[in-house]
Every structure is written in C-alpha cells, then in structure tokens.
Amino acid sequence: MTPYEEIRVPVAGGELAALRWPAGESGAPVVVALHGITANALSWGTVAGLLAGRVTLIAPDLRGRAASAGLPGPYGIAAHADDIAALTEALGLDRVALAGHSMGAFVAALAAVRHPDRFGPLLLVDGGVGFPAPTHLSPDELMTAVIGPAMDRLSMTFADRAAYRAFWQAHPAFAGDAWSPEVDAYIQRDLTGEEPAMHSTCRIEAVRTDGIGLFDDEVLSAVRKLPVPATLLWAARGLMDEEQGLYDEKRLAAAGLGDTRVEPVAVPDVNHYTVLTGGAGAREIATRLVALANTPGRPALEDTLRTTRAQPGPSGA
C-alpha cells in the first residue's frame, strides 16, 4: 500500500475526512478524486500507487461514508458537490483537476457546474452521464435498479473482518486476480462496529438520498453545461461483471454527447469496479490524471496547498 495521510477540512455541519497521497516533488500538481455511492476514499488506492508520486492525490470520504459517516444531512449530489468545493477552498486549491468514479463522477460534473472557478478538467470514470428515471418505478425499486445488491449489504452484519473479506471475495466483480491488498484495504475501511455484528459505515439514508438524487434534473443536465473539458472512461462490463455495462456505444449515442465537452473512451476487459481498482483500469486512469493535471498553462497546485486549515489525522498505509 502506498502511504497516505488523513486530513479533515471544515464543511457545512462539521468536518469532511480525506486521504492525501503526497507527490514526490514540491510543485507537483494536485488531483481531487471522488468515490462511488457505497465506497470510500481508499477505492482510489490502486490508482494512487500507480501515480507513483507524480501528482498529489486527495480523495475524500464523502458525507455519510467511512470517516465522514458522522456528518449530518442534508445529503444529495449537490451537497457533495458543495463539500468538494469547500475542501478545495480549505486546502487552497484553485482550478484543480477533478476525477470521480460512478456516483463520484456525477458529483464531479455537478461541482464543476456549480463552482466553475474552482475546478479544471474532469475525468469521469463509469459515471457522470445519466438517463431519466423510469416513471413506473417506486423510489425503492429505483434504488434496486441503480445499485442492486449493494443496497442489501448496508443492512447486513458480519461476524468479523474475515467474514466481510469473504463476502466481497465472492462478488463476481472481484473474481480471479481482481483481489489485491489495495482492494482489501478499501473494503475494510467500510467496516465498523464490534464483533460479531460489524456493519458498513455507509448511512442508509445518505445512500438512498444520493441514489434517487442521481435522477434530479440538475444532476442529469450537468454534463451538458460543463465549463471545462471532460473525459468519460466507460467500463465494458457491469457491476456484477455482466457483459452489459452501464454504458455502451448505443447508450452513449442515445445520450447525445456530440454537443457537449465530454469525450467518451471505452476501457475493455474491466467491469464497473475493476475499471478503478484493477491494474489495467487503474493504469489508464493514472496515465490520464497525470496528463490532465499537467495540462500546459495550469499552475503547480501543490505549491498553493495550505495545510494550516486542514487538521491532520493518523497516517495509514
């Protein structure tokens, strides 16, 4: 595991926790990276290792998850977008490159629209481009359609960390060689409580509100209003490693991205999870993040990082 430090920054209602993987040299640029709907900051651990100190990577635990689980509502995509703007302001970051996976991609797009002076180019990873909700589904049915079995997990208990590991290792998306020390650290960050009734850190109310909020008009329209260019990396396979992913050529054609600032790029041989946590997907992301962060004319953001307003927590590895 690549070493990181934990920091906290002030946001509405309290403090947002974040992980910071520092660059190897002073003056390196910074990227802020956002996780998915039931994930946490360590989902970016594989990418952090492959960045190899070329940029500083900052990944928050979004409101209602992991070390930010104690932050109160209101939840929703707009609330997360405003939290990320507050994070960049607290750390003295200006025009920072922004990445997001799954729900985090929707947050990134909306953050860029709501706070156009704070963010630079975007990398959207298997998310950010949405479609109107089917009108015949109830909110709970809609949530099942959005994240499926992941919602059930939030109500489950586990005897210990080994049981939680076994649960995830049986997930089709992590079959074969998809498991790694970085994936293990990521899923263990989500577990809390005491044996034999440990449980996910994710607050069900937050996940439910955020999931339904993905279909808000403001969220769906964000990719059409981006003030900066964006790349959409889409995974060929889905959440359960099924052949149909969240996106394909037909769905993206229906989305009508031709008149937007979004460039779709397919990532073969990965699913919705491994596009971020697996070696091939993470290498593609890391390469693109370095390129985005070092776009000619962009400032060396690491020099502007004001840590005096961030409260350091314990370091991790």
PDB file of N, CA and C in Angstrom, residues 155-191:
ATOM      1  N   SER A 155     -27.570  -3.262   5.169  1.00  0.00           N
ATOM      2  CA  SER A 155     -28.380  -3.727   6.301  1.00  0.00           C
ATOM      3  C   SER A 155     -27.846  -5.023   6.901  1.00  0.00           C
ATOM      4  N   MET A 156     -26.774  -5.540   6.363  1.00  0.00           N
ATOM      5  CA  MET A 156     -26.218  -6.817   6.827  1.00  0.00           C
ATOM      6  C   MET A 156     -25.214  -6.599   7.956  1.00  0.00           C
ATOM      7  N   THR A 157     -25.000  -7.644   8.754  1.00  0.00           N
ATOM      8  CA  THR A 157     -23.938  -7.647   9.762  1.00  0.00           C
ATOM      9  C   THR A 157     -22.963  -8.787   9.455  1.00  0.00           C
ATOM     10  N   PHE A 158     -21.742  -8.635   9.951  1.00  0.00           N
ATOM     11  CA  PHE A 158     -20.673  -9.583   9.677  1.00  0.00           C
ATOM     12  C   PHE A 158     -19.952  -9.911  10.979  1.00  0.00           C
ATOM     13  N   ALA A 159     -19.615 -11.173  11.144  1.00  0.00           N
ATOM     14  CA  ALA A 159     -19.020 -11.635  12.399  1.00  0.00           C
ATOM     15  C   ALA A 159     -17.686 -10.960  12.679  1.00  0.00           C
ATOM     16  N   ASP A 160     -16.904 -10.739  11.643  1.00  0.00           N
ATOM     17  CA  ASP A 160     -15.582 -10.134  11.820  1.00  0.00           C
ATOM     18  C   ASP A 160     -15.076  -9.669  10.457  1.00  0.00           C
ATOM     19  N   ARG A 161     -13.864  -9.150  10.430  1.00  0.00           N
ATOM     20  CA  ARG A 161     -13.309  -8.626   9.186  1.00  0.00           C
ATOM     21  C   ARG A 161     -13.054  -9.732   8.162  1.00  0.00           C
ATOM     22  N   ALA A 162     -12.725 -10.895   8.627  1.00  0.00           N
ATOM     23  CA  ALA A 162     -12.528 -12.010   7.702  1.00  0.00           C
ATOM     24  C   ALA A 162     -13.832 -12.356   6.981  1.00  0.00           C
ATOM     25  N   ALA A 163     -14.948 -12.287   7.700  1.00  0.00           N
ATOM     26  CA  ALA A 163     -16.240 -12.575   7.075  1.00  0.00           C
ATOM     27  C   ALA A 163     -16.585 -11.526   6.027  1.00  0.00           C
ATOM     28  N   TYR A 164     -16.238 -10.276   6.305  1.00  0.00           N
ATOM     29  CA  TYR A 164     -16.507  -9.222   5.326  1.00  0.00           C
ATOM     30  C   TYR A 164     -15.631  -9.408   4.089  1.00  0.00           C
ATOM     31  N   ARG A 165     -14.392  -9.799   4.316  1.00  0.00           N
ATOM     32  CA  ARG A 165     -13.491 -10.073   3.195  1.00  0.00           C
ATOM     33  C   ARG A 165     -14.038 -11.213   2.341  1.00  0.00           C
ATOM     34  N   ALA A 166     -14.502 -12.255   2.982  1.00  0.00           N
ATOM     35  CA  ALA A 166     -15.039 -13.403   2.243  1.00  0.00           C
ATOM     36  C   ALA A 166     -16.279 -13.006   1.447  1.00  0.00           C
ATOM     37  N   PHE A 167     -17.111 -12.142   2.020  1.00  0.00           N
ATOM     38  CA  PHE A 167     -18.302 -11.657   1.321  1.00  0.00           C
ATOM     39  C   PHE A 167     -17.912 -10.966   0.024  1.00  0.00           C
ATOM     40  N   TRP A 168     -16.922 -10.099   0.085  1.00  0.00           N
ATOM     41  CA  TRP A 168     -16.513  -9.357  -1.092  1.00  0.00           C
ATOM     42  C   TRP A 168     -15.742 -10.230  -2.085  1.00  0.00           C
ATOM     43  N   GLN A 169     -14.955 -11.162  -1.578  1.00  0.00           N
ATOM     44  CA  GLN A 169     -14.205 -12.021  -2.494  1.00  0.00           C
ATOM     45  C   GLN A 169     -15.120 -12.926  -3.309  1.00  0.00           C
ATOM     46  N   ALA A 170     -16.346 -13.152  -2.810  1.00  0.00           N
ATOM     47  CA  ALA A 170     -17.322 -13.942  -3.557  1.00  0.00           C
ATOM     48  C   ALA A 170     -18.080 -13.109  -4.584  1.00  0.00           C
ATOM     49  N   HIS A 171     -17.889 -11.809  -4.574  1.00  0.00           N
ATOM     50  CA  HIS A 171     -18.573 -10.924  -5.517  1.00  0.00           C
ATOM     51  C   HIS A 171     -18.036 -11.184  -6.927  1.00  0.00           C
ATOM     52  N   PRO A 172     -18.902 -11.339  -7.922  1.00  0.00           N
ATOM     53  CA  PRO A 172     -18.432 -11.640  -9.282  1.00  0.00           C
ATOM     54  C   PRO A 172     -17.448 -10.611  -9.835  1.00  0.00           C
ATOM     55  N   ALA A 173     -17.580  -9.363  -9.425  1.00  0.00           N
ATOM     56  CA  ALA A 173     -16.695  -8.323  -9.955  1.00  0.00           C
ATOM     57  C   ALA A 173     -15.256  -8.488  -9.485  1.00  0.00           C
ATOM     58  N   PHE A 174     -15.043  -9.223  -8.382  1.00  0.00           N
ATOM     59  CA  PHE A 174     -13.698  -9.369  -7.829  1.00  0.00           C
ATOM     60  C   PHE A 174     -13.171 -10.791  -7.950  1.00  0.00           C
ATOM     61  N   ALA A 175     -13.722 -11.546  -8.882  1.00  0.00           N
ATOM     62  CA  ALA A 175     -13.282 -12.930  -9.082  1.00  0.00           C
ATOM     63  C   ALA A 175     -11.879 -12.968  -9.683  1.00  0.00           C
ATOM     64  N   GLY A 176     -11.259 -14.125  -9.564  1.00  0.00           N
ATOM     65  CA  GLY A 176      -9.948 -14.328 -10.176  1.00  0.00           C
ATOM     66  C   GLY A 176      -8.867 -13.486  -9.532  1.00  0.00           C
ATOM     67  N   ASP A 177      -8.113 -12.771 -10.373  1.00  0.00           N
ATOM     68  CA  ASP A 177      -6.975 -11.992  -9.868  1.00  0.00           C
ATOM     69  C   ASP A 177      -7.341 -10.544  -9.590  1.00  0.00           C
ATOM     70  N   ALA A 178      -8.651 -10.253  -9.465  1.00  0.00           N
ATOM     71  CA  ALA A 178      -9.081  -8.870  -9.231  1.00  0.00           C
ATOM     72  C   ALA A 178      -8.859  -8.424  -7.793  1.00  0.00           C
ATOM     73  N   TRP A 179      -8.604  -9.387  -6.875  1.00  0.00           N
ATOM     74  CA  TRP A 179      -8.362  -9.030  -5.475  1.00  0.00           C
ATOM     75  C   TRP A 179      -6.917  -8.590  -5.294  1.00  0.00           C
ATOM     76  N   SER A 180      -6.695  -7.632  -4.411  1.00  0.00           N
ATOM     77  CA  SER A 180      -5.357  -7.108  -4.159  1.00  0.00           C
ATOM     78  C   SER A 180      -5.311  -6.526  -2.761  1.00  0.00           C
ATOM     79  N   PRO A 181      -4.122  -6.238  -2.229  1.00  0.00           N
ATOM     80  CA  PRO A 181      -4.043  -5.576  -0.923  1.00  0.00           C
ATOM     81  C   PRO A 181      -4.773  -4.226  -0.909  1.00  0.00           C
ATOM     82  N   GLU A 182      -4.746  -3.516  -2.038  1.00  0.00           N
ATOM     83  CA  GLU A 182      -5.434  -2.224  -2.107  1.00  0.00           C
ATOM     84  C   GLU A 182      -6.945  -2.405  -2.030  1.00  0.00           C
ATOM     85  N   VAL A 183      -7.472  -3.428  -2.709  1.00  0.00           N
ATOM     86  CA  VAL A 183      -8.904  -3.702  -2.637  1.00  0.00           C
ATOM     87  C   VAL A 183      -9.288  -4.109  -1.217  1.00  0.00           C
ATOM     88  N   ASP A 184      -8.459  -4.928  -0.586  1.00  0.00           N
ATOM     89  CA  ASP A 184      -8.743  -5.360   0.779  1.00  0.00           C
ATOM     90  C   ASP A 184      -8.802  -4.167   1.731  1.00  0.00           C
ATOM     91  N   ALA A 185      -7.846  -3.253   1.602  1.00  0.00           N
ATOM     92  CA  ALA A 185      -7.840  -2.066   2.462  1.00  0.00           C
ATOM     93  C   ALA A 185      -9.074  -1.203   2.209  1.00  0.00           C
ATOM     94  N   TYR A 186      -9.452  -1.103   0.966  1.00  0.00           N
ATOM     95  CA  TYR A 186     -10.631  -0.314   0.592  1.00  0.00           C
ATOM     96  C   TYR A 186     -11.895  -0.873   1.230  1.00  0.00           C
ATOM     97  N   ILE A 187     -12.122  -2.183   1.127  1.00  0.00           N
ATOM     98  CA  ILE A 187     -13.365  -2.729   1.689  1.00  0.00           C
ATOM     99  C   ILE A 187     -13.322  -2.738   3.219  1.00  0.00           C
ATOM    100  N   GLN A 188     -12.152  -2.918   3.809  1.00  0.00           N
ATOM    101  CA  GLN A 188     -12.077  -2.912   5.270  1.00  0.00           C
ATOM    102  C   GLN A 188     -12.306  -1.530   5.856  1.00  0.00           C
ATOM    103  N   ARG A 189     -12.001  -0.477   5.091  1.00  0.00           N
ATOM    104  CA  ARG A 189     -12.274   0.882   5.575  1.00  0.00           C
ATOM    105  C   ARG A 189     -13.773   1.108   5.740  1.00  0.00           C
ATOM    106  N   ASP A 190     -14.571   0.318   5.040  1.00  0.00           N
ATOM    107  CA  ASP A 190     -16.022   0.471   5.107  1.00  0.00           C
ATOM    108  C   ASP A 190     -16.635  -0.212   6.323  1.00  0.00           C
ATOM    109  N   LEU A 191     -15.877  -1.051   7.019  1.00  0.00           N
ATOM    110  CA  LEU A 191     -16.446  -1.857   8.095  1.00  0.00           C
ATOM    111  C   LEU A 191     -16.254  -1.179   9.451  1.00  0.00           C
TER     112      LEU A 191
END
